[in-house]
Amino acid sequence: MSEVWLPSLKTDTPQDGFDLAVQLARKGVGYTQPDENVRKSLRSGYANDADSLTFASQVIAIHFQTVAAANDYWK
Amino acid sequence: MSEVWLPSLKTDTPQDGFDLAVQLARKGVGYTQPDENVRKSLRSGYANDADSLTFASQVIAIHFQTVAAANDYWK
Amino acid sequence: MSEVWLPSLKTDTPQDGFDLAVQLARKGVGYTQPDENVRKSLRSGYANDADSLTFASQVIAIHFQTVAAANDYWK
Amino acid sequence: MSEVWLPSLKTDTPQDGFDLAVQLARKGVGYTQPDENVRKSLRSGYANDADSLTFASQVIAIHFQTVAAANDYWK
Amino acid sequence: MSEVWLPSLKTDTPQDGFDLAVQLARKGVGYTQPDENVRKSLRSGYANDADSLTFASQVIAIHFQTVAAANDYWK
Amino acid sequence: MSEVWLPSLKTDTPQDGFDLAVQLARKGVGYTQPDENVRKSLRSGYANDADSLTFASQVIAIHFQTVAAANDYWK
């Protein structure tokens, strides 16, 4: 993972910040399971399990706190 | 998801902020499971499971922290 | 849910703030399962499960962080 | 629960603050299961389950964040 | 637990702060299960379960947020 | 663990900060299960379980909040 994928936490809009939070949550998974094919094979399972979806949403929420603070809440 | 659904974190009242937190929690789910029909089919299950409901409430709570901070707690 | 149930995050005392945190946690559940009868029927189950109780306590804790910050920790 | 149990978030020492965090975590449980006998009967189960203990510790940790901030980290 | 185990949240280095976070997480467990022998008997189980280890790591992470803030991030 | 592994929370870039958050999450596991061989043997299990991966991602997210704050969000 030597390429630059996170040059900044600044985004133009709150919605872009939410997209970044989604990306950060996925990167966290990617660090533990670097094989994209394995991750894809798991997706069909958790994308059809309500608690798994809530869990994924929660990690996004935590990252969104960080991104929002970094952007001073786009005030 | 190219439409604008999150123009701002500012809301007029704390209650509107809570509504926004609910929306953010659902959006987080939508990013992982974009198929609305699948999400609806899962709802009957988790809406009748106490821990699933608590879990959903928790994600709302995390987003509400962000929204409340963004609005300086509506002081 | 058009009635006003959250006019402010300000409370007179820390204890009132804790009560508000409890209310917020329950509201989060109510948004996902609006049927009060279903929620009551679930209560007998999770109120007798230690982890479910801890989980409910955790969501209260998260909301209490928000309420406490909104009240400048009642300093 | 009309008696005053939380007059303030201020404590003299960090350790007293940790004790208060423990109390807050337990109060959160008490709001959901007010029957002390039921809570005691559940204790033997979760006090012997590693994940349940970690979970209880986590709720304390969340409240300790709040109490510590309220005391400006006892600086 | 009348002895003083938490005189301060200040540490000399970030690493000492991480050690303190570990100690706080364990203390939270100790409040719920004061019997050290029981805690030791549980350790062999959760120390070999990946999710239990992640859970323990999470509680440390939450306490580390508190300790880091108390030390102004050792800036 | 007497060697210095955490001299500072400062990083040059947000991406380096994310790497540090990953390291902190793993250290938290290492404190509970110091045997590297055991940790490696567990990895094949949780790296193929969607919820375990989400869980690992969540702990990274919590640490990233701390690291980001320590770096003033790399503003």
Coordinates of C-alpha atoms in Angstrom, one line a residue:
Chain A
M1 CA 0.0 0.0 0.0
S2 CA 2.7 2.4 -1.0
E3 CA 0.4 4.6 -3.2
V4 CA -1.0 7.7 -1.7
W5 CA -4.7 7.2 -1.0
L6 CA -5.2 9.7 1.8
P7 CA -3.6 13.0 1.0
S8 CA -5.9 15.0 3.2
L9 CA -9.0 14.9 5.4
K10 CA -10.4 18.1 3.9
T11 CA -13.3 17.8 1.6
D12 CA -15.4 20.4 -0.2
T13 CA -18.8 19.3 1.2
P14 CA -20.2 17.2 4.1
Q15 CA -21.3 14.6 1.5
D16 CA -17.8 14.3 0.2
G17 CA -16.7 13.9 3.8
F18 CA -19.2 11.0 4.2
D19 CA -17.8 9.4 1.1
L20 CA -14.3 9.7 2.6
A21 CA -15.6 8.1 5.8
V22 CA -16.9 5.2 3.8
Q23 CA -13.5 4.9 2.1
L24 CA -11.6 5.0 5.4
A25 CA -13.9 2.2 6.8
R26 CA -13.1 0.0 3.8
K27 CA -9.4 0.7 4.0
G28 CA -9.5 -0.5 7.6
V29 CA -10.8 -3.8 6.4
G30 CA -8.3 -3.8 3.6
Y31 CA -5.4 -3.6 6.0
T32 CA -6.6 -6.8 7.7
Q33 CA -7.6 -8.7 4.6
P34 CA -5.6 -7.3 1.7
D35 CA -7.0 -9.9 -0.8
E36 CA -9.7 -8.1 -2.7
N37 CA -11.2 -11.3 -4.0
V38 CA -11.7 -12.6 -0.4
R39 CA -13.3 -9.3 0.5
K40 CA -15.7 -9.5 -2.4
S41 CA -16.6 -13.1 -1.6
L42 CA -17.5 -12.0 1.9
R43 CA -19.6 -9.1 0.7
S44 CA -22.6 -11.2 -0.4
G45 CA -22.9 -12.6 3.1
Y46 CA -22.7 -9.4 5.2
A47 CA -24.6 -7.3 2.7
N48 CA -27.6 -9.5 3.4
D49 CA -27.3 -9.6 7.2
A50 CA -28.9 -6.7 9.0
D51 CA -26.5 -6.6 11.9
S52 CA -23.5 -6.7 9.6
L53 CA -24.9 -3.8 7.7
T54 CA -25.5 -1.8 10.9
F55 CA -21.9 -2.7 12.0
A56 CA -20.5 -1.4 8.7
S57 CA -22.6 1.8 9.2
Q58 CA -21.2 2.2 12.6
V59 CA -17.6 2.2 11.5
I60 CA -18.5 4.8 8.9
A61 CA -20.1 6.9 11.6
I62 CA -16.9 6.8 13.7
H63 CA -14.8 7.9 10.7
F64 CA -17.3 10.6 9.8
Q65 CA -16.8 12.1 13.3
T66 CA -13.1 12.5 12.5
V67 CA -13.6 13.8 9.0
A68 CA -16.3 16.3 10.2
A69 CA -14.0 17.6 12.9
A70 CA -11.2 17.9 10.4
N71 CA -13.4 20.1 8.3
D72 CA -14.6 22.1 11.2
Y73 CA -18.0 20.7 10.4
W74 CA -18.1 22.6 7.1
K75 CA -19.3 25.6 9.0
Chain B
M1 CA -25.4 8.3 -5.4
S2 CA -24.6 11.4 -7.4
E3 CA -27.6 13.4 -6.0
V4 CA -27.0 15.8 -3.2
W5 CA -28.4 14.3 0.0
L6 CA -26.2 16.0 2.6
P7 CA -25.7 19.7 1.8
S8 CA -25.1 20.7 5.4
L9 CA -24.9 19.4 9.0
K10 CA -26.7 22.5 10.3
T11 CA -30.2 22.0 11.5
D12 CA -32.7 24.4 13.0
T13 CA -33.4 22.4 16.1
P14 CA -31.9 19.5 18.1
Q15 CA -34.8 17.3 17.0
D16 CA -34.1 18.0 13.3
G17 CA -30.5 17.1 14.2
F18 CA -31.7 13.8 15.5
D19 CA -33.6 13.2 12.3
L20 CA -30.4 13.9 10.4
A21 CA -28.5 11.4 12.5
V22 CA -31.1 8.8 11.7
Q23 CA -30.7 9.6 8.0
L24 CA -26.9 9.4 8.2
A25 CA -27.1 6.0 9.9
R26 CA -29.4 4.7 7.1
K27 CA -27.1 6.1 4.5
G28 CA -24.2 4.2 6.0
V29 CA -26.2 1.0 5.5
G30 CA -27.2 2.1 2.0
Y31 CA -23.5 2.4 0.9
T32 CA -22.9 -1.2 1.8
Q33 CA -26.3 -2.6 0.6
P34 CA -27.5 -0.3 -2.2
D35 CA -30.5 -2.5 -3.1
E36 CA -33.5 -0.9 -1.3
N37 CA -35.5 -4.1 -1.7
V38 CA -32.9 -6.1 0.1
R39 CA -32.8 -3.6 2.9
K40 CA -36.6 -3.6 3.3
S41 CA -36.6 -7.4 3.4
L42 CA -34.1 -7.3 6.2
R43 CA -36.1 -4.8 8.2
S44 CA -38.8 -7.2 9.4
G45 CA -36.0 -9.3 11.0
Y46 CA -34.0 -6.7 12.8
A47 CA -37.0 -4.5 13.8
N48 CA -38.2 -7.4 15.9
D49 CA -34.8 -8.2 17.5
A50 CA -34.0 -6.2 20.7
D51 CA -30.2 -6.2 20.2
S52 CA -30.5 -5.2 16.5
L53 CA -32.7 -2.3 17.6
T54 CA -30.2 -1.2 20.2
F55 CA -27.5 -1.5 17.6
A56 CA -29.4 0.7 15.2
S57 CA -29.9 3.2 18.1
Q58 CA -26.2 3.2 18.8
V59 CA -25.2 4.2 15.3
I60 CA -27.8 7.0 15.5
A61 CA -26.2 8.1 18.8
I62 CA -22.7 8.3 17.2
H63 CA -24.0 10.4 14.3
F64 CA -26.0 12.6 16.7
Q65 CA -22.7 13.4 18.5
T66 CA -21.3 14.7 15.2
V67 CA -24.5 16.6 14.2
A68 CA -24.8 18.2 17.7
A69 CA -21.1 19.3 17.6
A70 CA -21.7 20.8 14.2
N71 CA -24.5 22.9 15.5
D72 CA -22.6 23.9 18.7
Y73 CA -25.2 21.9 20.6
W74 CA -27.9 24.4 19.5
K75 CA -26.8 26.7 22.3
Chain C
M1 CA -43.2 11.9 14.9
S2 CA -44.3 15.4 14.2
E3 CA -44.6 16.4 17.9
V4 CA -41.7 18.2 19.5
W5 CA -39.9 15.9 21.8
L6 CA -36.5 17.4 21.8
P7 CA -36.7 21.2 22.2
S8 CA -33.2 21.5 23.7
L9 CA -30.2 19.6 25.0
K10 CA -29.9 21.8 28.0
T11 CA -30.9 20.4 31.4
D12 CA -30.7 21.8 34.9
T13 CA -28.7 19.1 36.4
P14 CA -26.4 16.2 35.4
Q15 CA -29.0 13.8 36.5
D16 CA -31.6 15.4 34.3
G17 CA -29.1 15.1 31.5
F18 CA -28.7 11.4 32.2
D19 CA -32.5 11.1 32.0
L20 CA -32.4 12.8 28.6
A21 CA -29.7 10.4 27.4
V22 CA -32.0 7.5 28.3
Q23 CA -34.8 9.2 26.4
L24 CA -32.5 9.7 23.3
A25 CA -31.5 6.1 23.4
R26 CA -35.1 5.0 23.4
K27 CA -36.0 7.4 20.6
G28 CA -33.3 5.8 18.5
V29 CA -35.0 2.5 18.9
G30 CA -38.4 4.0 18.3
Y31 CA -37.3 5.3 14.9
T32 CA -36.5 1.8 13.7
Q33 CA -39.4 0.1 15.4
P34 CA -42.2 2.6 15.7
D35 CA -44.7 0.0 17.1
E36 CA -44.7 0.5 20.9
N37 CA -46.4 -2.9 21.4
V38 CA -43.6 -4.7 19.6
R39 CA -41.0 -2.8 21.7
K40 CA -42.8 -3.7 24.9
S41 CA -42.9 -7.4 23.9
L42 CA -39.2 -7.3 23.2
R43 CA -38.4 -5.8 26.6
S44 CA -39.0 -8.9 28.7
G45 CA -36.4 -10.6 26.7
Y46 CA -33.6 -8.1 26.7
A47 CA -34.3 -6.9 30.3
N48 CA -33.3 -10.4 31.4
D49 CA -30.1 -10.7 29.3
A50 CA -27.0 -9.3 30.8
D51 CA -25.3 -8.4 27.5
S52 CA -28.5 -6.7 26.2
L53 CA -28.6 -4.6 29.3
T54 CA -25.0 -3.6 28.9
F55 CA -25.7 -2.8 25.3
A56 CA -28.6 -0.5 26.3
S57 CA -26.3 1.1 28.9
Q58 CA -23.7 1.8 26.3
V59 CA -26.0 3.7 24.0
I60 CA -27.1 5.8 27.0
A61 CA -23.4 6.4 27.7
I62 CA -22.8 7.7 24.2
H63 CA -25.8 10.0 24.3
F64 CA -24.7 11.2 27.8
Q65 CA -21.4 12.3 26.3
T66 CA -23.4 14.5 23.9
V67 CA -25.7 15.9 26.5
A68 CA -22.9 16.6 29.0
A69 CA -20.9 18.5 26.3
A70 CA -24.0 20.5 25.4
N71 CA -24.3 21.6 29.0
D72 CA -20.6 22.3 29.4
Y73 CA -20.5 19.4 31.9
W74 CA -22.7 21.5 34.2
K75 CA -19.6 23.3 35.4
Chain D
M1 CA -35.6 7.2 40.7
S2 CA -36.6 10.5 42.2
E3 CA -33.7 10.6 44.7
V4 CA -30.6 12.6 43.7
W5 CA -27.8 10.2 42.7
L6 CA -25.8 12.5 40.3
P7 CA -25.4 15.9 41.8
S8 CA -22.2 16.6 39.8
L9 CA -19.6 15.2 37.4
K10 CA -16.8 16.8 39.4
T11 CA -14.6 14.5 41.5
D12 CA -11.5 15.2 43.5
T13 CA -9.3 12.6 41.8
P14 CA -9.1 10.6 38.6
Q15 CA -9.7 7.5 40.6
D16 CA -12.9 8.9 42.1
G17 CA -13.8 9.8 38.5
F18 CA -13.3 6.2 37.5
D19 CA -15.6 5.1 40.3
L20 CA -18.2 7.5 39.1
A21 CA -17.9 6.1 35.6
V22 CA -18.6 2.6 37.0
Q23 CA -21.6 4.0 38.8
L24 CA -22.9 5.6 35.6
A25 CA -22.6 2.4 33.7
R26 CA -24.5 0.5 36.3
K27 CA -27.2 3.2 36.4
G28 CA -27.7 2.8 32.7
V29 CA -28.4 -0.8 33.3
G30 CA -30.7 0.0 36.2
Y31 CA -32.9 2.2 33.9
T32 CA -33.6 -0.7 31.7
Q33 CA -33.9 -3.4 34.4
P34 CA -35.0 -1.6 37.6
D35 CA -35.4 -4.9 39.5
E36 CA -32.2 -5.2 41.6
N37 CA -32.9 -8.9 42.2
V38 CA -32.9 -9.7 38.5
R39 CA -29.7 -7.7 38.0
K40 CA -28.0 -9.7 40.8
S41 CA -29.2 -13.0 39.3
L42 CA -27.7 -12.1 35.9
R43 CA -24.4 -11.1 37.5
S44 CA -23.2 -14.6 38.1
G45 CA -23.5 -15.3 34.4
Y46 CA -21.8 -12.3 32.9
A47 CA -19.1 -12.0 35.6
N48 CA -17.8 -15.4 34.3
D49 CA -17.9 -14.6 30.7
A50 CA -14.9 -12.8 29.3
D51 CA -16.7 -10.9 26.5
S52 CA -19.4 -9.8 28.9
L53 CA -16.7 -8.4 31.2
T54 CA -15.0 -6.7 28.3
F55 CA -18.3 -5.2 27.4
A56 CA -18.9 -3.9 30.9
S57 CA -15.4 -2.4 30.9
Q58 CA -16.2 -0.7 27.6
V59 CA -19.2 1.1 28.9
I60 CA -17.1 2.3 31.9
A61 CA -14.5 3.5 29.4
I62 CA -17.1 5.6 27.5
H63 CA -18.4 7.2 30.7
F64 CA -14.9 7.8 31.9
Q65 CA -14.3 9.9 28.8
T66 CA -17.2 12.1 29.9
V67 CA -16.2 12.3 33.5
A68 CA -12.6 13.1 32.6
A69 CA -13.6 15.9 30.3
A70 CA -15.9 17.3 32.9
N71 CA -12.9 17.5 35.3
D72 CA -10.6 18.9 32.6
Y73 CA -8.7 15.7 33.1
W74 CA -7.7 16.7 36.6
K75 CA -4.9 18.8 35.2
Chain E
M1 CA -10.2 -1.1 46.2
S2 CA -9.2 1.6 48.7
E3 CA -5.6 1.8 47.5
V4 CA -4.6 4.5 45.1
W5 CA -4.1 3.1 41.7
L6 CA -4.9 6.1 39.5
P7 CA -3.2 9.2 40.9
S8 CA -3.1 11.0 37.6
L9 CA -3.8 10.7 33.9
K10 CA -0.5 12.4 33.0
T11 CA 2.3 10.2 31.6
D12 CA 5.7 11.1 30.3
T13 CA 5.4 9.5 26.9
P14 CA 2.6 8.3 24.5
Q15 CA 3.8 4.8 25.1
D16 CA 3.4 5.2 28.9
G17 CA -0.1 6.5 28.1
F18 CA -0.9 3.4 26.1
D19 CA 0.2 1.3 29.1
L20 CA -2.1 3.3 31.3
A21 CA -5.0 2.7 28.9
V22 CA -4.3 -1.0 29.1
Q23 CA -4.4 -0.7 32.9
L24 CA -7.7 1.2 32.8
A25 CA -9.3 -1.4 30.6
R26 CA -8.3 -4.1 33.0
K27 CA -9.5 -2.2 36.0
G28 CA -12.9 -1.9 34.3
V29 CA -13.0 -5.6 34.2
G30 CA -11.8 -5.9 37.8
Y31 CA -14.7 -3.8 39.0
T32 CA -17.2 -6.3 37.6
Q33 CA -15.2 -9.4 38.4
P34 CA -13.1 -8.7 41.5
D35 CA -11.8 -12.3 41.8
E36 CA -8.4 -12.4 40.1
N37 CA -8.5 -16.2 39.9
V38 CA -11.7 -16.1 37.9
R39 CA -10.2 -13.5 35.6
K40 CA -7.1 -15.6 35.0
S41 CA -9.2 -18.7 34.3
L42 CA -11.1 -16.7 31.6
R43 CA -7.9 -15.4 30.0
S44 CA -7.0 -18.7 28.3
G45 CA -10.3 -18.6 26.5
Y46 CA -10.4 -15.0 25.2
A47 CA -6.7 -14.8 24.5
N48 CA -7.3 -17.4 21.8
D49 CA -10.4 -15.9 20.3
A50 CA -9.8 -13.3 17.6
D51 CA -12.9 -11.3 18.3
S52 CA -12.3 -11.3 22.0
L53 CA -8.9 -9.9 21.4
T54 CA -10.2 -7.2 19.1
F55 CA -12.8 -6.4 21.7
A56 CA -10.1 -6.0 24.4
S57 CA -8.1 -3.8 21.9
Q58 CA -11.1 -1.6 21.4
V59 CA -11.6 -0.9 25.1
I60 CA -7.9 0.1 25.2
A61 CA -8.4 2.4 22.2
I62 CA -11.3 4.2 24.0
H63 CA -9.2 4.7 27.1
F64 CA -6.2 5.8 25.0
Q65 CA -8.4 8.6 23.6
T66 CA -9.0 9.8 27.1
V67 CA -5.4 9.5 28.2
A68 CA -4.1 11.2 25.1
A69 CA -6.5 14.1 25.5
A70 CA -5.4 14.4 29.2
N71 CA -1.8 14.8 28.0
D72 CA -2.7 17.2 25.2
Y73 CA -1.5 14.4 22.9
W74 CA 2.1 14.8 24.2
K75 CA 2.6 17.7 21.9
Chain F
M1 CA 7.6 -4.7 25.8
S2 CA 10.4 -2.5 27.0
E3 CA 11.4 -1.3 23.6
V4 CA 10.1 2.1 22.4
W5 CA 7.4 1.5 19.8
L6 CA 5.4 4.7 20.3
P7 CA 7.7 7.8 20.5
S8 CA 5.1 10.2 19.3
L9 CA 1.6 10.5 17.8
K10 CA 2.7 13.0 15.2
T11 CA 2.9 11.9 11.6
D12 CA 3.8 13.7 8.5
T13 CA 0.6 12.9 6.6
P14 CA -3.0 11.6 7.3
Q15 CA -2.0 8.4 5.6
D16 CA 0.9 7.8 7.9
G17 CA -1.5 8.6 10.7
F18 CA -3.8 5.8 9.5
D19 CA -0.9 3.4 9.4
L20 CA -0.2 4.4 13.0
A21 CA -3.8 3.7 14.0
V22 CA -3.5 0.3 12.5
Q23 CA -0.3 -0.3 14.5
L24 CA -2.0 0.9 17.7
A25 CA -5.0 -1.5 17.1
R26 CA -2.6 -4.4 16.7
K27 CA -0.6 -3.4 19.8
G28 CA -3.8 -3.5 21.8
V29 CA -4.2 -7.1 20.7
G30 CA -0.6 -7.8 21.5
Y31 CA -1.0 -6.7 25.1
T32 CA -3.7 -9.3 25.6
Q33 CA -2.1 -12.1 23.5
P34 CA 1.6 -11.5 23.5
D35 CA 2.4 -14.8 21.6
E36 CA 2.8 -13.8 18.0
N37 CA 2.4 -17.4 16.8
V38 CA -1.1 -17.6 18.4
R39 CA -2.1 -14.3 16.9
K40 CA -0.9 -15.5 13.4
S41 CA -2.9 -18.7 13.8
L42 CA -6.0 -16.7 14.6
R43 CA -5.6 -14.4 11.6
S44 CA -6.7 -17.0 9.0
G45 CA -10.0 -17.2 10.9
Y46 CA -10.9 -13.6 11.4
A47 CA -9.5 -12.4 8.0
N48 CA -12.2 -14.5 6.4
D49 CA -15.1 -13.4 8.6
A50 CA -16.8 -10.2 7.5
D51 CA -17.9 -9.1 11.0
S52 CA -14.4 -9.8 12.4
L53 CA -13.0 -7.6 9.6
T54 CA -15.5 -4.8 10.4
F55 CA -14.6 -5.1 14.0
A56 CA -10.9 -4.7 13.3
S57 CA -11.7 -1.7 11.1
Q58 CA -13.7 -0.2 13.9
V59 CA -10.7 -0.3 16.4
I60 CA -8.6 1.3 13.7
A61 CA -11.2 4.0 13.3
I62 CA -11.2 4.8 17.1
H63 CA -7.4 5.1 17.1
F64 CA -7.5 7.2 14.0
Q65 CA -9.7 9.7 15.8
T66 CA -6.9 10.0 18.4
V67 CA -4.1 10.3 16.0
A68 CA -6.0 12.8 13.8
A69 CA -6.7 15.0 16.8
A70 CA -3.0 14.7 17.9
N71 CA -2.0 16.1 14.5
D72 CA -4.7 18.8 14.5
Y73 CA -6.2 16.9 11.6
W74 CA -3.1 17.8 9.5
K75 CA -4.6 21.2 8.7

